[in-house]
Short mmCIF file of C-alpha atoms and ligand atoms in Angstrom, two decimals:
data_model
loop_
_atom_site.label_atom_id
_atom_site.label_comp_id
_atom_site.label_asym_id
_atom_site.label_seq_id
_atom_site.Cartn_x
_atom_site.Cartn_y
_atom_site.Cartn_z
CA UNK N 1019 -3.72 3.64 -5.43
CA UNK N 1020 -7.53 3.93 -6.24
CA UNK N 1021 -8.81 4.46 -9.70
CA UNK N 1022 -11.69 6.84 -9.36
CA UNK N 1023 -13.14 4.62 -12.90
CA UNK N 1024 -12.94 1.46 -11.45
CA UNK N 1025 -16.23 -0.09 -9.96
CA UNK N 1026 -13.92 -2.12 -8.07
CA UNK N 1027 -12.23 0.62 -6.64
CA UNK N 1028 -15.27 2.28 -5.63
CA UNK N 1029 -16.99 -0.86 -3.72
CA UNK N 1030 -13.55 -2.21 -2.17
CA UNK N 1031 -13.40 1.90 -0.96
CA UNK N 1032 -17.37 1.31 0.77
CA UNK N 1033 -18.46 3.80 -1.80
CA UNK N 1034 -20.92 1.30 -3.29
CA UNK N 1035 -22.19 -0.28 -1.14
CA UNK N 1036 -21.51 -4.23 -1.10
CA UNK N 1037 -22.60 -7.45 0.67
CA UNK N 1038 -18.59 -7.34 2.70
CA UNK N 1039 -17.88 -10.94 4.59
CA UNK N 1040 -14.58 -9.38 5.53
CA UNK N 1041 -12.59 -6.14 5.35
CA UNK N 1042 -9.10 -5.00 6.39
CA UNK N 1043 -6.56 -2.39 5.71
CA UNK N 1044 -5.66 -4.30 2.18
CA UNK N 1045 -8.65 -5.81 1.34
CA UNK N 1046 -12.38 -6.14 0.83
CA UNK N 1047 -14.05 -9.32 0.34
CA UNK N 1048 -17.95 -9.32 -1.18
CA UNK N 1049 -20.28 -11.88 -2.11
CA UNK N 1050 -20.31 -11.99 -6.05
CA UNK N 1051 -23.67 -10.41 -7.62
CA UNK N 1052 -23.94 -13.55 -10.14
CA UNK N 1053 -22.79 -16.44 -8.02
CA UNK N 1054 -21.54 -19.52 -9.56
CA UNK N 1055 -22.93 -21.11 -6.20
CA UNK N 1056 -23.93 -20.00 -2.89
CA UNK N 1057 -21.34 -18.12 -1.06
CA UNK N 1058 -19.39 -17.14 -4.26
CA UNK N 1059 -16.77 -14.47 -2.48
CA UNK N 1060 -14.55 -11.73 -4.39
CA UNK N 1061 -11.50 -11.04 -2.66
CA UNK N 1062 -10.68 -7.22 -3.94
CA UNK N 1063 -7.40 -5.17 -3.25
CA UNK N 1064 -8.42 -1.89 -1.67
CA UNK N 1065 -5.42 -0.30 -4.33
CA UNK N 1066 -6.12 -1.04 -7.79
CA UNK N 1067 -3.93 -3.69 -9.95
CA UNK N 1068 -5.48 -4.42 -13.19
CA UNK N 1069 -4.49 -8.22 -12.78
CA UNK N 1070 -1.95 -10.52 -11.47
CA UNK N 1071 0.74 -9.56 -14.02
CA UNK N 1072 0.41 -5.76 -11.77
CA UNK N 1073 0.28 -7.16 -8.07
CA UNK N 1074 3.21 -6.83 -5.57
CA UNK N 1075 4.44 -9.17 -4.02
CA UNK N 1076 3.95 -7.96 -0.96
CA UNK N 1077 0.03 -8.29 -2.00
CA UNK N 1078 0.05 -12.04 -3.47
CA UNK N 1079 1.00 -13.84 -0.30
CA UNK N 1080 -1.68 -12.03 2.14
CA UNK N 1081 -4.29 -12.30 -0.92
CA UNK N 1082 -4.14 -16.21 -1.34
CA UNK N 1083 -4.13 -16.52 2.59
CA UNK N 1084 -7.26 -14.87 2.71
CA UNK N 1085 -8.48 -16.45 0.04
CA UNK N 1086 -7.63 -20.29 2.17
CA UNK N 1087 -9.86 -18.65 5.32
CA UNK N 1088 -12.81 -17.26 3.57
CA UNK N 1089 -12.97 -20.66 1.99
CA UNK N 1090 -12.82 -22.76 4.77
CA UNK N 1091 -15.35 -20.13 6.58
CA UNK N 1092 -17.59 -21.09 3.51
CA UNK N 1093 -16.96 -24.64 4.87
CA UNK N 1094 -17.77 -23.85 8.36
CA UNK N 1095 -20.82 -21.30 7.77
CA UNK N 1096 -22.51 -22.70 4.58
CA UNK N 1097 -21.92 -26.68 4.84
CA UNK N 1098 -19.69 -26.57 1.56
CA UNK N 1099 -17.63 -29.20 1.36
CA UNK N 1100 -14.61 -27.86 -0.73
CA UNK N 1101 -13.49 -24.43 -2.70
CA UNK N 1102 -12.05 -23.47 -5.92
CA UNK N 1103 -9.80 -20.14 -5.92
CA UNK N 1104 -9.99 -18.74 -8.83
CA UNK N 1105 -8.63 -16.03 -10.89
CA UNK N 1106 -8.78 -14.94 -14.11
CA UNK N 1107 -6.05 -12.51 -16.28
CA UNK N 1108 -7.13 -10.62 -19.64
CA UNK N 1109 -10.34 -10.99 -21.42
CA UNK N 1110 -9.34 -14.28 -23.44
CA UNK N 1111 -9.17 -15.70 -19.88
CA UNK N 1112 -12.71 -14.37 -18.59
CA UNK N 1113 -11.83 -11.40 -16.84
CA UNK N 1114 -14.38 -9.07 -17.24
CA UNK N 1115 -13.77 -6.67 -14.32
CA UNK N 1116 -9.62 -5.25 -14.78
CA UNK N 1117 -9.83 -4.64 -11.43
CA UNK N 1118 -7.99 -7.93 -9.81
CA UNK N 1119 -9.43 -10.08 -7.55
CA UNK N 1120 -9.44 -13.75 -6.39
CA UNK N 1121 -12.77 -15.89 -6.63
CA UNK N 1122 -13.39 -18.19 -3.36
CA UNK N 1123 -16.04 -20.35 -4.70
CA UNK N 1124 -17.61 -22.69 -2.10
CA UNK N 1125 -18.47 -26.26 -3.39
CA UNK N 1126 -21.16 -28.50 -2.63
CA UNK N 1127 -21.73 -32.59 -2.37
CA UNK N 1128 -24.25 -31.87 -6.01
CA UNK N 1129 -21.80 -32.98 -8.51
CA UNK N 1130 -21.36 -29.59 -10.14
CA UNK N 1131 -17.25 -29.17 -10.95
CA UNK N 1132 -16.55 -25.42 -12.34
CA UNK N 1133 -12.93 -26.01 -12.88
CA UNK N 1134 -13.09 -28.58 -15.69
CA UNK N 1135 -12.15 -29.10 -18.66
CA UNK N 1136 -11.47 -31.70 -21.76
CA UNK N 1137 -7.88 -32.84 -21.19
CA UNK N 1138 -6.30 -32.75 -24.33
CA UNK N 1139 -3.05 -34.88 -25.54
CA UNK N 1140 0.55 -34.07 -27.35
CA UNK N 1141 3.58 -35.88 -27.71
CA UNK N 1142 6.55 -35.87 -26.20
CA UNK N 1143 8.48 -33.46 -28.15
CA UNK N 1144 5.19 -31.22 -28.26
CA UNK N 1145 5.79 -31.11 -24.78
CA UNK N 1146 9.85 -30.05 -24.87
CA UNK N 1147 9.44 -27.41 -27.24
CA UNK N 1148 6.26 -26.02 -25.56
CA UNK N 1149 8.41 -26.10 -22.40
CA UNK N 1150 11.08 -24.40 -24.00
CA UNK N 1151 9.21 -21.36 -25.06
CA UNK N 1152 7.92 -20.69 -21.87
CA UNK N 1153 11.44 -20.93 -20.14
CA UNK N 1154 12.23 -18.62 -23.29
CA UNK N 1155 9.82 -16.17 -22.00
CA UNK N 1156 11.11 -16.49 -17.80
CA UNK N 1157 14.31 -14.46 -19.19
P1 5GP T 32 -14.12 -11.90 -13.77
O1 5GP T 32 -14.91 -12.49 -14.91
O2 5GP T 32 -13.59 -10.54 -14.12
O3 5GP T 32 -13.07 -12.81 -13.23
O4 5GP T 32 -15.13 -11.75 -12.58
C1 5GP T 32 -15.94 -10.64 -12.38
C2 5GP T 32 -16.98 -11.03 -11.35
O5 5GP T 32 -17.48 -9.86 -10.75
C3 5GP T 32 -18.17 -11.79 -11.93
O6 5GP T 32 -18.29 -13.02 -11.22
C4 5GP T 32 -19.35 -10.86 -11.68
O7 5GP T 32 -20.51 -11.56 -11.33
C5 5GP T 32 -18.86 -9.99 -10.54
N1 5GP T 32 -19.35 -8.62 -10.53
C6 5GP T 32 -19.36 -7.74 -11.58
N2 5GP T 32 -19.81 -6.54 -11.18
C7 5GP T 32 -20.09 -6.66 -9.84
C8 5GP T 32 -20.59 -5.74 -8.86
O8 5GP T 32 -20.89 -4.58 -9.13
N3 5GP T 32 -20.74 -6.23 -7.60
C9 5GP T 32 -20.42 -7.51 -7.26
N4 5GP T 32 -20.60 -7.88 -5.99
N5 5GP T 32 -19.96 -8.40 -8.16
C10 5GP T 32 -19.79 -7.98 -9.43
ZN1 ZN T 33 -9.74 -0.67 -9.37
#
């Protein structure tokens, strides 16, 4: 279903108009107004899930498919040389839009890695009782 507040909603429905790479009955892809690098895609849901935790199933499979051919169009069309898919869920993980969509982010032979970060370290049992709260939280 559309929410008539979203701005998501609103371009995925063509009523703001967008730069669209592809469109189908589910979805609307757009290049990204601030691109992280050239070719920066948003894959939006035409019905409106505020983030992963909210998609169906029947959504998640066709979403990361398309997500696998607009990056390797990216490949084809703008010389990149690899992708990142990327998706963020709540605001303490960088979603600013609750509207979800998937990031295809086409990457380039200049050395510039967006999905980094500083590894850090814990122990062995650090590890088992981390593990065991989140198989806490799978019941
Ligand atoms: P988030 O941080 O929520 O994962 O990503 C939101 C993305 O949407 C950002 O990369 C931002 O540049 C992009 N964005 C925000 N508003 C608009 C818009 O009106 N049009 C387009 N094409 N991109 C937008
Ligand atoms: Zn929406």
């Amino acid at each position: 279903m559309k929410k008539d507040d979203c701005i998501f909603c609103r371009i995925a429905a063509g009523e703001i108009p967008s730069a669209t790479v592809y469109e189908d009955e589910g979805f609307r892809a757009i290049l990204d107004l601030g691109p992280a690098a050239k070719g920066h895609m948003l894959i939006l849901p035409k019905d409106h899930y505020a983030d992963v935790t909210e998609l169906p199933e029947e959504c998640a499979g066709p979403v990361l498919m398309l997500g696998k051919k607009l990056g390797m169009a990216a490949m084809k069309g703008l010389g990149a040389t690899g992708f990142n898919l990327v998706q963020n869920n709540g605001a303490s993980a960088g979603q600013t839009v609750r509207h979800f969509h998937l990031h295809v982010i086409p990457r380039y032979d200049d050395g510039a890695v967006i999905a980094a970060w500083t590894p850090g370290e814990n122990t062995a049992e650090e590890r088992e009782e981390i593990a065991q709260a989140v198989r806490a939280g799978l019941e």
